[in-house]
Coordinates of C-alpha atoms in Angstrom, one line a residue:
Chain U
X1 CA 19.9 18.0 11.2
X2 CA 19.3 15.3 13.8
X3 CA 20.1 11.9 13.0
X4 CA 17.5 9.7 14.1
X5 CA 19.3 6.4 12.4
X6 CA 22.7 5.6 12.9
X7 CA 25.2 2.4 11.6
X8 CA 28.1 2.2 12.7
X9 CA 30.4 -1.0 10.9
X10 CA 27.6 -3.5 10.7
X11 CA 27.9 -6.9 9.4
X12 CA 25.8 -9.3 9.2
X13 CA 25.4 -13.4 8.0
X14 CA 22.9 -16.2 8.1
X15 CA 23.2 -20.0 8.4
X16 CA 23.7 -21.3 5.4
X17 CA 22.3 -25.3 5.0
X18 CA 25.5 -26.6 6.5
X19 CA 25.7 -24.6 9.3
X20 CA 28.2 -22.3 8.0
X21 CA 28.0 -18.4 8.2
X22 CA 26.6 -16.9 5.0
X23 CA 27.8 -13.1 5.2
X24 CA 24.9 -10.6 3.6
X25 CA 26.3 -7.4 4.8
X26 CA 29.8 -6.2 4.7
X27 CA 30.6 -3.2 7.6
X28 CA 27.9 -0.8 6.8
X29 CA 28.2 2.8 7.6
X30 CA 24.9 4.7 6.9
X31 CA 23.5 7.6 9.1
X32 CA 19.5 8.7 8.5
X33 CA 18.7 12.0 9.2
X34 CA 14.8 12.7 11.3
X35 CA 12.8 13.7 8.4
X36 CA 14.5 12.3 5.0
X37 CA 13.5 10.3 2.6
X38 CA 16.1 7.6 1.5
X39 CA 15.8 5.3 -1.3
X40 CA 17.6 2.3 -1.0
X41 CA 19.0 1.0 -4.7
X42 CA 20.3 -2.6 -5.6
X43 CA 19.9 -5.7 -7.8
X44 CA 18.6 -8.5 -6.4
X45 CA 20.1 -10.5 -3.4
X46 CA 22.3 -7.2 -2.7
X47 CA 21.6 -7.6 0.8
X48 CA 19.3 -3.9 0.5
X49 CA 16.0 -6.1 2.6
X50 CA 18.0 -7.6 5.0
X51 CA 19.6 -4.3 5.9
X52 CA 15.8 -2.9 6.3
X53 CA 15.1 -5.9 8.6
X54 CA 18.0 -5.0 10.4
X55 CA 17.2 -1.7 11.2
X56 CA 13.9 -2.7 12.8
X57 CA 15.5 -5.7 14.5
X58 CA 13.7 -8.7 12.9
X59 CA 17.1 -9.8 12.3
X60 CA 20.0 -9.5 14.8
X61 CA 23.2 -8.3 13.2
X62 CA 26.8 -9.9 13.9
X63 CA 28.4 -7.4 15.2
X64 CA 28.6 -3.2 14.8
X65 CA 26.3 -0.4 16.2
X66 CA 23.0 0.3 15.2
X67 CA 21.5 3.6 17.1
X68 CA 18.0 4.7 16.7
X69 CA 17.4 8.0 18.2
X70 CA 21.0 7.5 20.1
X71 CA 19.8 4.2 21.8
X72 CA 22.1 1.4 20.9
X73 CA 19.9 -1.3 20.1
X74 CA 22.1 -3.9 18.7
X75 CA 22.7 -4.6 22.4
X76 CA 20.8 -7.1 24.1
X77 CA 17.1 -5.5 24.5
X78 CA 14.3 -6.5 26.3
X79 CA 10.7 -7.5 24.8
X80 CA 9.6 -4.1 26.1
X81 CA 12.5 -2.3 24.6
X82 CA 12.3 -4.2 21.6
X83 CA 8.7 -3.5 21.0
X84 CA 9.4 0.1 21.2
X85 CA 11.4 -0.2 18.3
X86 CA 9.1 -1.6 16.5
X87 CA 6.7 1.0 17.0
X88 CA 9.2 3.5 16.0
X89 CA 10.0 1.9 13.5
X90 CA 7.5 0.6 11.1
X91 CA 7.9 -1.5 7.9
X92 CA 5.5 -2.1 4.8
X93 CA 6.4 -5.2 3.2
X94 CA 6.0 -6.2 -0.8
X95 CA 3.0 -8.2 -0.5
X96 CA 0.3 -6.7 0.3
X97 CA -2.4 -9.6 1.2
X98 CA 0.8 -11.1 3.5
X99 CA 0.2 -8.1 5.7
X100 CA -3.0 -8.0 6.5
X101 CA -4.5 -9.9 9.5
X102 CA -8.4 -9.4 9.9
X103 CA -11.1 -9.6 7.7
X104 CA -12.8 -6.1 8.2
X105 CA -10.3 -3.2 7.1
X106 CA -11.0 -1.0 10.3
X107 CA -10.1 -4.0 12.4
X108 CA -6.8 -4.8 10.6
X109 CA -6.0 -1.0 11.4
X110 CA -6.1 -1.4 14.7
X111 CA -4.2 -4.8 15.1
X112 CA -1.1 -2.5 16.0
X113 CA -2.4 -0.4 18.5
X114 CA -4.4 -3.0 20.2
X115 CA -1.2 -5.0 20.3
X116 CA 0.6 -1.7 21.9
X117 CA -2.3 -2.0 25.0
X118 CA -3.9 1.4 23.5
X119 CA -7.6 2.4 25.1
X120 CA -10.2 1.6 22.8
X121 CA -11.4 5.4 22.8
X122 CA -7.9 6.9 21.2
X123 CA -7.7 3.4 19.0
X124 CA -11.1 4.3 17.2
X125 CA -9.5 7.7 16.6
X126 CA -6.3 6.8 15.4
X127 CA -7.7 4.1 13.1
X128 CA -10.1 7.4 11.8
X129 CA -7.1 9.3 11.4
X130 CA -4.8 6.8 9.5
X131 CA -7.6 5.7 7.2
X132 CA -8.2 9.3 6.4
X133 CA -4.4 10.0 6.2
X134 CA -4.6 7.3 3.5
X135 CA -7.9 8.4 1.6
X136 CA -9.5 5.1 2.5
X137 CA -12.1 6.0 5.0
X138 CA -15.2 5.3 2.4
X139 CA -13.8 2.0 2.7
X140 CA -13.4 1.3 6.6
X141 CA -16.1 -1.9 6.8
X142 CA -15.1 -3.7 3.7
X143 CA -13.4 -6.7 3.6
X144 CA -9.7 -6.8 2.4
X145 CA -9.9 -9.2 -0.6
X146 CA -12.9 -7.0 -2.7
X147 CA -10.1 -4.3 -2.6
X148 CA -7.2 -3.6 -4.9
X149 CA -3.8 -4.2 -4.4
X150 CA -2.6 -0.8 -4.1
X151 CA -6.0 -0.1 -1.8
X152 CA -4.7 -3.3 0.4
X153 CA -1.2 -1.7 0.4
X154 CA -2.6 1.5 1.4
X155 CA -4.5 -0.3 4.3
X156 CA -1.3 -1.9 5.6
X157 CA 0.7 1.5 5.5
X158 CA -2.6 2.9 7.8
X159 CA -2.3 0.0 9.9
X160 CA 1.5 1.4 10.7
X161 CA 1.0 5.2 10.9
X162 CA -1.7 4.1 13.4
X163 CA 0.8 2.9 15.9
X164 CA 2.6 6.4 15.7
X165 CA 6.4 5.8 13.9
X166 CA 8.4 8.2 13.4
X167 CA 10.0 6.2 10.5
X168 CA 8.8 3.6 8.1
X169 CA 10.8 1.0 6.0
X170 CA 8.8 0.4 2.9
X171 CA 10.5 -3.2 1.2
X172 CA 9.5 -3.3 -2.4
X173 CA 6.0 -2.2 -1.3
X174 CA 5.2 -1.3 -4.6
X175 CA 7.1 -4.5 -6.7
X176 CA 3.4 -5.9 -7.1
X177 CA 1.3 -3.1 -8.0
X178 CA -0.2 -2.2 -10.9
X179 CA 0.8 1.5 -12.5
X180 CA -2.1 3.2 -11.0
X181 CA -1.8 1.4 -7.5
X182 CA 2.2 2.4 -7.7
X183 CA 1.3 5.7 -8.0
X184 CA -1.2 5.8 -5.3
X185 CA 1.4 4.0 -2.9
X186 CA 4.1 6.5 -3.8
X187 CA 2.0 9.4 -3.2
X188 CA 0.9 8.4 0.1
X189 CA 4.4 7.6 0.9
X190 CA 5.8 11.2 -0.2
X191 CA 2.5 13.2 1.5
X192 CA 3.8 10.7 5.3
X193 CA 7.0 12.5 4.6
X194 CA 6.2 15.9 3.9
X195 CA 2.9 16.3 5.9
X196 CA 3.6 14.2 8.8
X197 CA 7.3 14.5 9.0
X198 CA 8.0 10.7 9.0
X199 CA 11.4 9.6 7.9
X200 CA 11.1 6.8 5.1
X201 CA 13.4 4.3 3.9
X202 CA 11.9 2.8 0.8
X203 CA 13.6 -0.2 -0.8
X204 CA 13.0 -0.5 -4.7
X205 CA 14.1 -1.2 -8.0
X206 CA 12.1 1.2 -9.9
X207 CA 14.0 4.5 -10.7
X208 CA 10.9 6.6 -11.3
X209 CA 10.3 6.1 -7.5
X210 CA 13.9 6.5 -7.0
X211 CA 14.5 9.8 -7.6
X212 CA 11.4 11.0 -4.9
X213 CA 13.6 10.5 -2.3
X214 CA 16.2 13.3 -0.7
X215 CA 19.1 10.6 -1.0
X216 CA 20.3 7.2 -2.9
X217 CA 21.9 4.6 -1.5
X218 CA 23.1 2.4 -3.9
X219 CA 23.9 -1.2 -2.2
X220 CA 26.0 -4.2 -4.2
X221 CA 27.1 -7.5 -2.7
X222 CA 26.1 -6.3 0.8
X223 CA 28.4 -3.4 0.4
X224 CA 26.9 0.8 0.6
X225 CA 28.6 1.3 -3.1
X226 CA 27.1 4.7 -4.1
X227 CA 26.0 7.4 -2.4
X228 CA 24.4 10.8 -2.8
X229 CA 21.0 12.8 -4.1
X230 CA 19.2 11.4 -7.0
X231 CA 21.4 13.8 -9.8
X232 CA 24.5 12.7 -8.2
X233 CA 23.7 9.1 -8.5
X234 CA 22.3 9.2 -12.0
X235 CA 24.6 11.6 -13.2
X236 CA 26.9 8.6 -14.6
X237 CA 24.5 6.2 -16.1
X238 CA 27.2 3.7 -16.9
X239 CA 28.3 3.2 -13.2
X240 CA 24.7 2.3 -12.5
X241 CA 24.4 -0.5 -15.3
X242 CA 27.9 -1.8 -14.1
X243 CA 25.8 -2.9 -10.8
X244 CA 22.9 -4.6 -12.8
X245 CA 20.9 -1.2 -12.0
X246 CA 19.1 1.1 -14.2
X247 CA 18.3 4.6 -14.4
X248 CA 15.1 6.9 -15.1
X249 CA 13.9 6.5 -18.9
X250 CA 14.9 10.5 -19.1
X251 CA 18.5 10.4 -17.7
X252 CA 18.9 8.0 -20.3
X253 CA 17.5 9.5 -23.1
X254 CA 19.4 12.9 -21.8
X255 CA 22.8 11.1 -21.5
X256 CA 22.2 9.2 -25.5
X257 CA 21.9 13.5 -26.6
X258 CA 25.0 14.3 -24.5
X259 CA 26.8 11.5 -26.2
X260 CA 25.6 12.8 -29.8
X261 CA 27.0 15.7 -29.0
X262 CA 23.8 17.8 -27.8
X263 CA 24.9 21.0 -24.9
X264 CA 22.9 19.1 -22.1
X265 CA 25.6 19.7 -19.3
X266 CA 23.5 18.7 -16.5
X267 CA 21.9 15.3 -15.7
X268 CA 17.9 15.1 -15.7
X269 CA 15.7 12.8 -13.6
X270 CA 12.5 14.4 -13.7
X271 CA 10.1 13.8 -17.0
X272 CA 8.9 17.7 -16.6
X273 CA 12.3 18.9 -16.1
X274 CA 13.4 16.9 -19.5
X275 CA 10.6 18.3 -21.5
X276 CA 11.6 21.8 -20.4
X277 CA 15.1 21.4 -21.4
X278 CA 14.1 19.8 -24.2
X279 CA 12.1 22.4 -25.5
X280 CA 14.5 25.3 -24.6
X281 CA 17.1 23.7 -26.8
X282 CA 14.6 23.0 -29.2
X283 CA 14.3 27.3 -29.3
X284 CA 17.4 28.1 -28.9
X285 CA 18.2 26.1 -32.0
Chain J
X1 CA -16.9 -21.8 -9.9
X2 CA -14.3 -21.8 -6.5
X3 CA -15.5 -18.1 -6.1
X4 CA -18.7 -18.7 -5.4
X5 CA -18.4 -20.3 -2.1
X6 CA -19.2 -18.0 0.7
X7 CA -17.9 -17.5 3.9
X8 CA -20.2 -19.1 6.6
X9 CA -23.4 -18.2 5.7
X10 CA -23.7 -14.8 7.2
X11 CA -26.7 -12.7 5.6
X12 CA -26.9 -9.6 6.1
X13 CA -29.6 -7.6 7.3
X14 CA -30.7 -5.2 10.6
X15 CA -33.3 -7.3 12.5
X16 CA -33.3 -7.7 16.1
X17 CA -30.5 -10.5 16.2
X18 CA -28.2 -9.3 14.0
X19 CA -27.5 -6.7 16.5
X20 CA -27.6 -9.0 19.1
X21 CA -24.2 -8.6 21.3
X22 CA -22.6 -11.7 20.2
X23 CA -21.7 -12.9 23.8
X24 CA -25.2 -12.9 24.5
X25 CA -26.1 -14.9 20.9
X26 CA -23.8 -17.9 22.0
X27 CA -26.0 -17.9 25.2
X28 CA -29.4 -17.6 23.9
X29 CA -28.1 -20.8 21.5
X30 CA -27.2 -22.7 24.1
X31 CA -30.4 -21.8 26.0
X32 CA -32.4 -23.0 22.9
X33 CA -30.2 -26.0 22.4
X34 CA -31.4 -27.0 26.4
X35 CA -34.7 -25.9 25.2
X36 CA -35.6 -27.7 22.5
X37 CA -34.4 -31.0 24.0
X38 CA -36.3 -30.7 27.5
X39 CA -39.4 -30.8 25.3
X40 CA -41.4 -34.0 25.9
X41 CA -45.2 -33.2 26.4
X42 CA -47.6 -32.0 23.5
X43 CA -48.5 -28.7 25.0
X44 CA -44.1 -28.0 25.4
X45 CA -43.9 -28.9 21.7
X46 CA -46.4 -26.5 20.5
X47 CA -44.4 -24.0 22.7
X48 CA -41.3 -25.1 20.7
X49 CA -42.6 -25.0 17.5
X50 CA -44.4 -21.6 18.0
X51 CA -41.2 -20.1 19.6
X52 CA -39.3 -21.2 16.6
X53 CA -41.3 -20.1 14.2
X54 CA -41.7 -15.9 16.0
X55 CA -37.3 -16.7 16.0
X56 CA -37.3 -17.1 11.8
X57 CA -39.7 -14.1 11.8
X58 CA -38.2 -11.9 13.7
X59 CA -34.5 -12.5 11.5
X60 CA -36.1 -11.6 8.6
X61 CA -33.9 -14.4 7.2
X62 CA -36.1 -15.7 3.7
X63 CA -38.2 -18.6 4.4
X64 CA -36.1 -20.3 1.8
X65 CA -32.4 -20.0 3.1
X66 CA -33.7 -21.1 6.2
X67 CA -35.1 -24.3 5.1
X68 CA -32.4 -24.3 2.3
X69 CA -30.0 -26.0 5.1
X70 CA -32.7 -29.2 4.8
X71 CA -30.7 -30.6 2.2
X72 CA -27.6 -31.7 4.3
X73 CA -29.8 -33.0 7.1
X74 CA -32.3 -34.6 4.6
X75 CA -30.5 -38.4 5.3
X76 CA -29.7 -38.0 9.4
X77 CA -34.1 -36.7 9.4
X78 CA -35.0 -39.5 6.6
X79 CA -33.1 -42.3 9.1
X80 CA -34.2 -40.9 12.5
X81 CA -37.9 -41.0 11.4
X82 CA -37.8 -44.5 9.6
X83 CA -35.5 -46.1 12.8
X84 CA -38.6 -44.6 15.1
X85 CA -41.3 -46.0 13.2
X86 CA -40.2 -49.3 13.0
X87 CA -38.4 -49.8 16.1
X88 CA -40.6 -48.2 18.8
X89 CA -43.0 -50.5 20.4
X90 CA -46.7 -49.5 21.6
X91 CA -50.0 -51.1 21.9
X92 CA -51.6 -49.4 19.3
X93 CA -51.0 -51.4 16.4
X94 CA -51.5 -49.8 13.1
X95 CA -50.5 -52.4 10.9
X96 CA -48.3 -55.8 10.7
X97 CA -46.2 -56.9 7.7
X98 CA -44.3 -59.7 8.8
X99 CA -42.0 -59.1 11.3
X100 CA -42.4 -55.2 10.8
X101 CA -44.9 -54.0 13.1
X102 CA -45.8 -50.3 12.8
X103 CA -47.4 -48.7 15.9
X104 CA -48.9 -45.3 16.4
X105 CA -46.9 -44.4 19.4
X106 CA -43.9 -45.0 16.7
X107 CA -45.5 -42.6 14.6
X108 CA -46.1 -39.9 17.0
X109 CA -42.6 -40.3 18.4
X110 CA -41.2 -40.0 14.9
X111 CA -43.0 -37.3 14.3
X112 CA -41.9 -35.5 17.4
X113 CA -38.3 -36.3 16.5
X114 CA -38.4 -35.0 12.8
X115 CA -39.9 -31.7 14.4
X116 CA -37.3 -31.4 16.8
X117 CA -34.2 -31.6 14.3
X118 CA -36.5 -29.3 12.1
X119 CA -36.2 -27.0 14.9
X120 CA -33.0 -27.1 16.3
X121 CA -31.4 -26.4 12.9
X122 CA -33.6 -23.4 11.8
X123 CA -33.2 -22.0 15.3
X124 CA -29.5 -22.7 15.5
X125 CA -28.7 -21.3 11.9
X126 CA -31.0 -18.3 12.5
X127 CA -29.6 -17.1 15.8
X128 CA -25.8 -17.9 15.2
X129 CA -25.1 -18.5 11.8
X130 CA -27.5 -16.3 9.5
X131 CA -27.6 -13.4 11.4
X132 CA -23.6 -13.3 13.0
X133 CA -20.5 -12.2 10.8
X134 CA -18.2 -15.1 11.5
X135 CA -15.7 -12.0 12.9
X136 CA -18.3 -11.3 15.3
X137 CA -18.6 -14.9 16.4
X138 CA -15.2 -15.2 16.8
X139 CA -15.0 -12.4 18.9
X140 CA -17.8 -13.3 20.6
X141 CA -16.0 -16.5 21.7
X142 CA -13.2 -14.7 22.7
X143 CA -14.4 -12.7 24.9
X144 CA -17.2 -15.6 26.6
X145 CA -14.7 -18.0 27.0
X146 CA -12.0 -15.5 28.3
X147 CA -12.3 -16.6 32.0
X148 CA -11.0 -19.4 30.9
X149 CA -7.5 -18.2 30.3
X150 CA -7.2 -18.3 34.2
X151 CA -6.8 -22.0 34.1
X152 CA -4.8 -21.7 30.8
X153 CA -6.9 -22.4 28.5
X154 CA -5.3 -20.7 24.8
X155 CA -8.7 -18.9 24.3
X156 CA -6.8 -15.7 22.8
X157 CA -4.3 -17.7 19.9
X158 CA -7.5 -19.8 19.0
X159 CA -9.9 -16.9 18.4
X160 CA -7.0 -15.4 16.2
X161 CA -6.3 -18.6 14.4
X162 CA -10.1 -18.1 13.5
X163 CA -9.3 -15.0 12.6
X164 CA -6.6 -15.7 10.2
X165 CA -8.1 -18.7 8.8
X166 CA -11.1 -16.1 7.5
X167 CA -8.6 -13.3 6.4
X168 CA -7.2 -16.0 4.2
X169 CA -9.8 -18.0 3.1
X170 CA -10.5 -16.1 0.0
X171 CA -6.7 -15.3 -0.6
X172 CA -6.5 -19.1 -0.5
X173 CA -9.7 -19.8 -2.6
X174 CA -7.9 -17.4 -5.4
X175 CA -4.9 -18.9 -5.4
X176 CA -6.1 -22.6 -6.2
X177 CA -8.2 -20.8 -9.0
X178 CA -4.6 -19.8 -10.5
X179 CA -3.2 -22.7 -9.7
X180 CA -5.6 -24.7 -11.6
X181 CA -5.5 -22.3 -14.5
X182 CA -1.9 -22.5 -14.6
X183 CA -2.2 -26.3 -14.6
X184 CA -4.9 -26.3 -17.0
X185 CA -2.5 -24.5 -19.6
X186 CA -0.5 -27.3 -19.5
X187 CA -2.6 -29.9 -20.1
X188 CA -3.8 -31.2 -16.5
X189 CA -7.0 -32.6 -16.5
X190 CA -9.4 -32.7 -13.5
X191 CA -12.8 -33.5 -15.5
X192 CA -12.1 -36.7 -16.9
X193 CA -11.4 -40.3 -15.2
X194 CA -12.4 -42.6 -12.2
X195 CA -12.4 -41.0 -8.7
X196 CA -8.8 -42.3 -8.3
X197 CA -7.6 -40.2 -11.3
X198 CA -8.9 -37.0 -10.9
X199 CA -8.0 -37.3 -7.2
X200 CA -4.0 -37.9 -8.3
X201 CA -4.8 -34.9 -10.9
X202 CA -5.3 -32.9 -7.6
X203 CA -1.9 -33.3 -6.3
X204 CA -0.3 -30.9 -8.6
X205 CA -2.3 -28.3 -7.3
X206 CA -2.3 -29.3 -3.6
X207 CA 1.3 -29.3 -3.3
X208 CA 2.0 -25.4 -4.8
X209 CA -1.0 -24.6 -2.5
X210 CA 0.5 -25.8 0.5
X211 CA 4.1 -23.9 -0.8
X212 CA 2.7 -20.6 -1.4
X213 CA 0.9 -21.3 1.9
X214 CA 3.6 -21.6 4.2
X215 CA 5.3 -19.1 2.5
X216 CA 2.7 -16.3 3.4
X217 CA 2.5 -17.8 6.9
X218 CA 5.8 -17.0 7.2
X219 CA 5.7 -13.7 5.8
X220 CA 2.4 -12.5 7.8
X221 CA 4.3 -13.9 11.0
X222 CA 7.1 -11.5 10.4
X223 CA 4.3 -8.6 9.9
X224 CA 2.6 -9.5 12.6
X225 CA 5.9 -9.5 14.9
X226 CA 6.6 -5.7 13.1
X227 CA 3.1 -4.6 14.5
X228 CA 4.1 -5.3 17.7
X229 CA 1.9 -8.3 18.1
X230 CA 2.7 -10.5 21.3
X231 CA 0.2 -12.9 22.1
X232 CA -3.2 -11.7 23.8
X233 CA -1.3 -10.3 27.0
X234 CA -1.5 -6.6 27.3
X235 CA -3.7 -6.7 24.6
X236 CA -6.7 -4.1 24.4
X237 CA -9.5 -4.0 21.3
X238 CA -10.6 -1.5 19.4
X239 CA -14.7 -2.2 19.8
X240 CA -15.7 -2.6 23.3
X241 CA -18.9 -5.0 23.2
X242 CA -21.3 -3.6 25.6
X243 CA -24.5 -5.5 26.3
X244 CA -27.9 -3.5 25.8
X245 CA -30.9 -3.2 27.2
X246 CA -32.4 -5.5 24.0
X247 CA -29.8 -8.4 24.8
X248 CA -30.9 -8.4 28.7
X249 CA -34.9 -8.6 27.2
X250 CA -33.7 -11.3 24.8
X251 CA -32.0 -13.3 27.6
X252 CA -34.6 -13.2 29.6
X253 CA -37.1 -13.9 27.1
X254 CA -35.1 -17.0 25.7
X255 CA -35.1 -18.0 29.6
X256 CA -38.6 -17.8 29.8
X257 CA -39.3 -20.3 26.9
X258 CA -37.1 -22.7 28.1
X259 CA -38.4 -22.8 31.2
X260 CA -42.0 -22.9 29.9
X261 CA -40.8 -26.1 27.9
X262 CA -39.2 -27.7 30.7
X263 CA -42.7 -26.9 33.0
X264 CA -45.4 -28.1 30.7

């Protein structure tokens, strides 16, 4: 598979109120693959957004390579070059209403692609298409603050796919959603990755969404600590708590069997995959 | 109770100059601005009054908003009329109360003034601000004052600090209602006292305001910068405002009138 993201020893510090250098992230080594779908895990202040806002260069790291698509771009860029990244590279933050620029949702669509110097003609279609990508096209004239939060979020993730990425770095997007609006968010997140091919990095702390992805990376005290798919990662719950981090209701209640001595060998992450084993033991019995 | 206050004062509706281009709306305003204030005989006030009149008619705006925006005006009307009366000086004198002396020529003339501010604020209100979205009018700006840029002029970052203020008004307006809640619950009080209290009880709310704020600015500034945005260089739109054959009747129309005026 081609690797589309690359890191190669990054580190990376702020100014801390005295001038000294505050270091965030410790020599990370992390390669994304065209096409996956990562999940990046850790408790708070683990360093997991700046590392997204490194990737799409809102912050400049110390020193190591970052390579999108096999362009170093932790060298010095240009504004042109540095635009382009951004357009490859999209990001959905965690607040919804901080996202969102114009007061008529169509408009706020195509804040990107007017920024990028797009004709009006394919604008008005690629607005079209991302509103329908995101099942809001009833709701192209309204005005951002009669919607709900997982509608606004939903507008801000069309306002990105209408400039075209190839990748999109969701950070926490779903932290202020309601249940139904998290699922709507994750579901139009998973249908960007397997309809439209787009490699997503989503940042999170909820394991349900966790275990979507193809991969977990696990991030503590600015260091990559855990790596692997979601069974590998959950399959020692313990590990997990060690780093402040929890793990889906299921894997839980699968592992407190295990430890009561049920024959449940293998880890669960899913809900329907733990009813099924559930109930075949429940036969077998 | 803060929910209830509405952006601008947009109504909408589909008559003639709502879908005016909005380019040509700021024109026609200004036209009727020159208009109404080149009026000076009887027969050019008639022509004002009458034009007026067809302008409310044709927006379809209720007869009641229109005159609803009376109230503001009431005192700056009230004083202009009574400062004419007494102050203007004729020779036909109506009557004499001591060293008030009220002629007819002060009459007429206050009359005339009382029927121009009448006018110029239900024509202004109906042509810009009932029947434009203030998005439109922003835009509308944008793009009339964009030859302006050459002699840089910040047309672009002003129209989309209109912009933003607009977006966020409501956001705003939302957040003070939680605020206030918040600081209800713990036992603020913004009913009671002299104007001096309830204008200190205000500053616990003003301050988290201007936090939370900041702190969005902040955050939508780092969105913005991850759409690509760049100033208003390079910078195409997504609606293209084309004027139509309506807004070149309009114009020509609204010249017409004040010409008319101006004439008789």
């Amino acid at each position: 598979m081609k690797k589309f993201i690359e890191i190669k020893n990054l580190n990376f510090s702020y100014e801390g109120d005295e001038g000294e250098r505050v270091p965030v992230l410790h020599d990370i080594n992390l390669d994304i693959n065209k096409g996956e779908f990562v999940t990046i895990l850790g408790r708070n202040g683990s360093g997991k957004s700046t590392l997204a806002k490194v990737i799409n260069m809102i912050l400049t790291p110390d020193s190591g390579e970052l390579r999108i698509d096999g362009k170093n771009i932790a060298a010095e860029l240009t504004d042109e070059e540095l635009m382009a990244v951004r357009r490859r590279v999209g990001m959905v933050f965690q607040n919804p209403d901080n996202q969102l620029v114009a007061t008529i949702v169509e408009e706020d669509i195509a804040f990107g692609p007017e920024n990028l110097g797009i004709p009006s003609a394919e604008i008005r279609q690629r607005v079209d298409d991302a509103l329908d990508t995101v099942g809001m096209k009833a709701f192209a004239r309204h005005s951002p603050h009669q919607l709900s939060g997982g509608q606004k979020q939903r507008i801000a993730i069309a306002g990105i796919i209408a400039m075209l990425p190839e990748c999109i770095i969701f950070d926490e997007s779903t932290a202020m959603l309601d249940p139904k609006g998290r699922q709507e968010v994750m579901d139009t997140i998973e249908k960007l990755n397997r309809e439209k091919g787009i490699t997503i990095i989503a940042i999170t702390h909820n394991m349900e969404e966790a275990v979507r992805g193809d991969r977990i990376v696990v991030i503590d005290g600015g260091r990559i600590v855990k790596q692997g798919t979601p069974k590998d990662v959950f399959a020692k719950p313990y590990e997990l708590w060690e780093l402040g981090l929890a793990v889906p209701q299921v894997t839980e209640l699968f592992d407190m069997l295990r430890c009561l001595g049920a024959d449940l060998p293998e880890s669960v992450i899913t809900e329907e995959e733990g009813a099924e084993k559930l109930a075949r033991l429940l036969e077998t019995k | 109770m803060l929910r209830d206050i509405t952006l601008g004062q947009y109504f909408p509706g589909n008559s003639v100059f709502h879908r005016t281009d909005p380019r040509v709306k700021i024109v026609l305003t200004m036209l009727y601005i020159v208009a109404v204030f080149m009026a000076d005989s009887l027969l050019s006030y008639l022509i004002m009054t009458a034009g007026t009149i067809l302008l409310i008619a044709v927006s379809r705006i209720p007869l009641k908003t229109v005159t609803s925006g009376f109230k503001t005006i009431l005192f700056i009307i009230i004083f202009t009329a009574v400062l004419n009366i007494f102050w203007t000086k004729g020779e036909n004198l109506l009557f004499s109360f001591g060293i008030i002396n009220v002629y007819a020529e002060g009459l007429i003339h206050a009359g005339k003034m009382v029927l121009r501010l009448a006018c110029l604020l239900m024509g202004t209100s109906v042509l810009i601000s009932y029947t434009t979205s203030p998005i439109a009018l922003t835009d509308g700006l944008e793009r009339l004052l964009s030859p302006l840029k050459v002699i840089k002029l910040p047309v672009h970052e002003f129209a989309m600090m209109m912009t933003i203020a607009l977006r966020f008004i409501p956001t705003l307006i939302e957040e003070t209602d939680k605020i206030m809640n918040a600081q209800k619950a713990r036992g603020a009080d913004f009913t009671e006292g002299n104007l001096l209290q309830r204008a200190k009880a205000l500053i616990p709310i003003l301050i988290p305001l201007f936090v939370s704020a900041f702190m969005r600015a902040g955050e939508l500034a780092t969105a913005m910068e991850c759409r690509c945005y760049h100033g208003g260089e390079g910078r195409t739109r997504m609606t293209v405002l084309k004027t139509k054959p309506l807004d070149w009747i309009l114009l020509s129309v609204f010249i017409a009138y004040g010409v008319g005026i101006i004439l008789l």
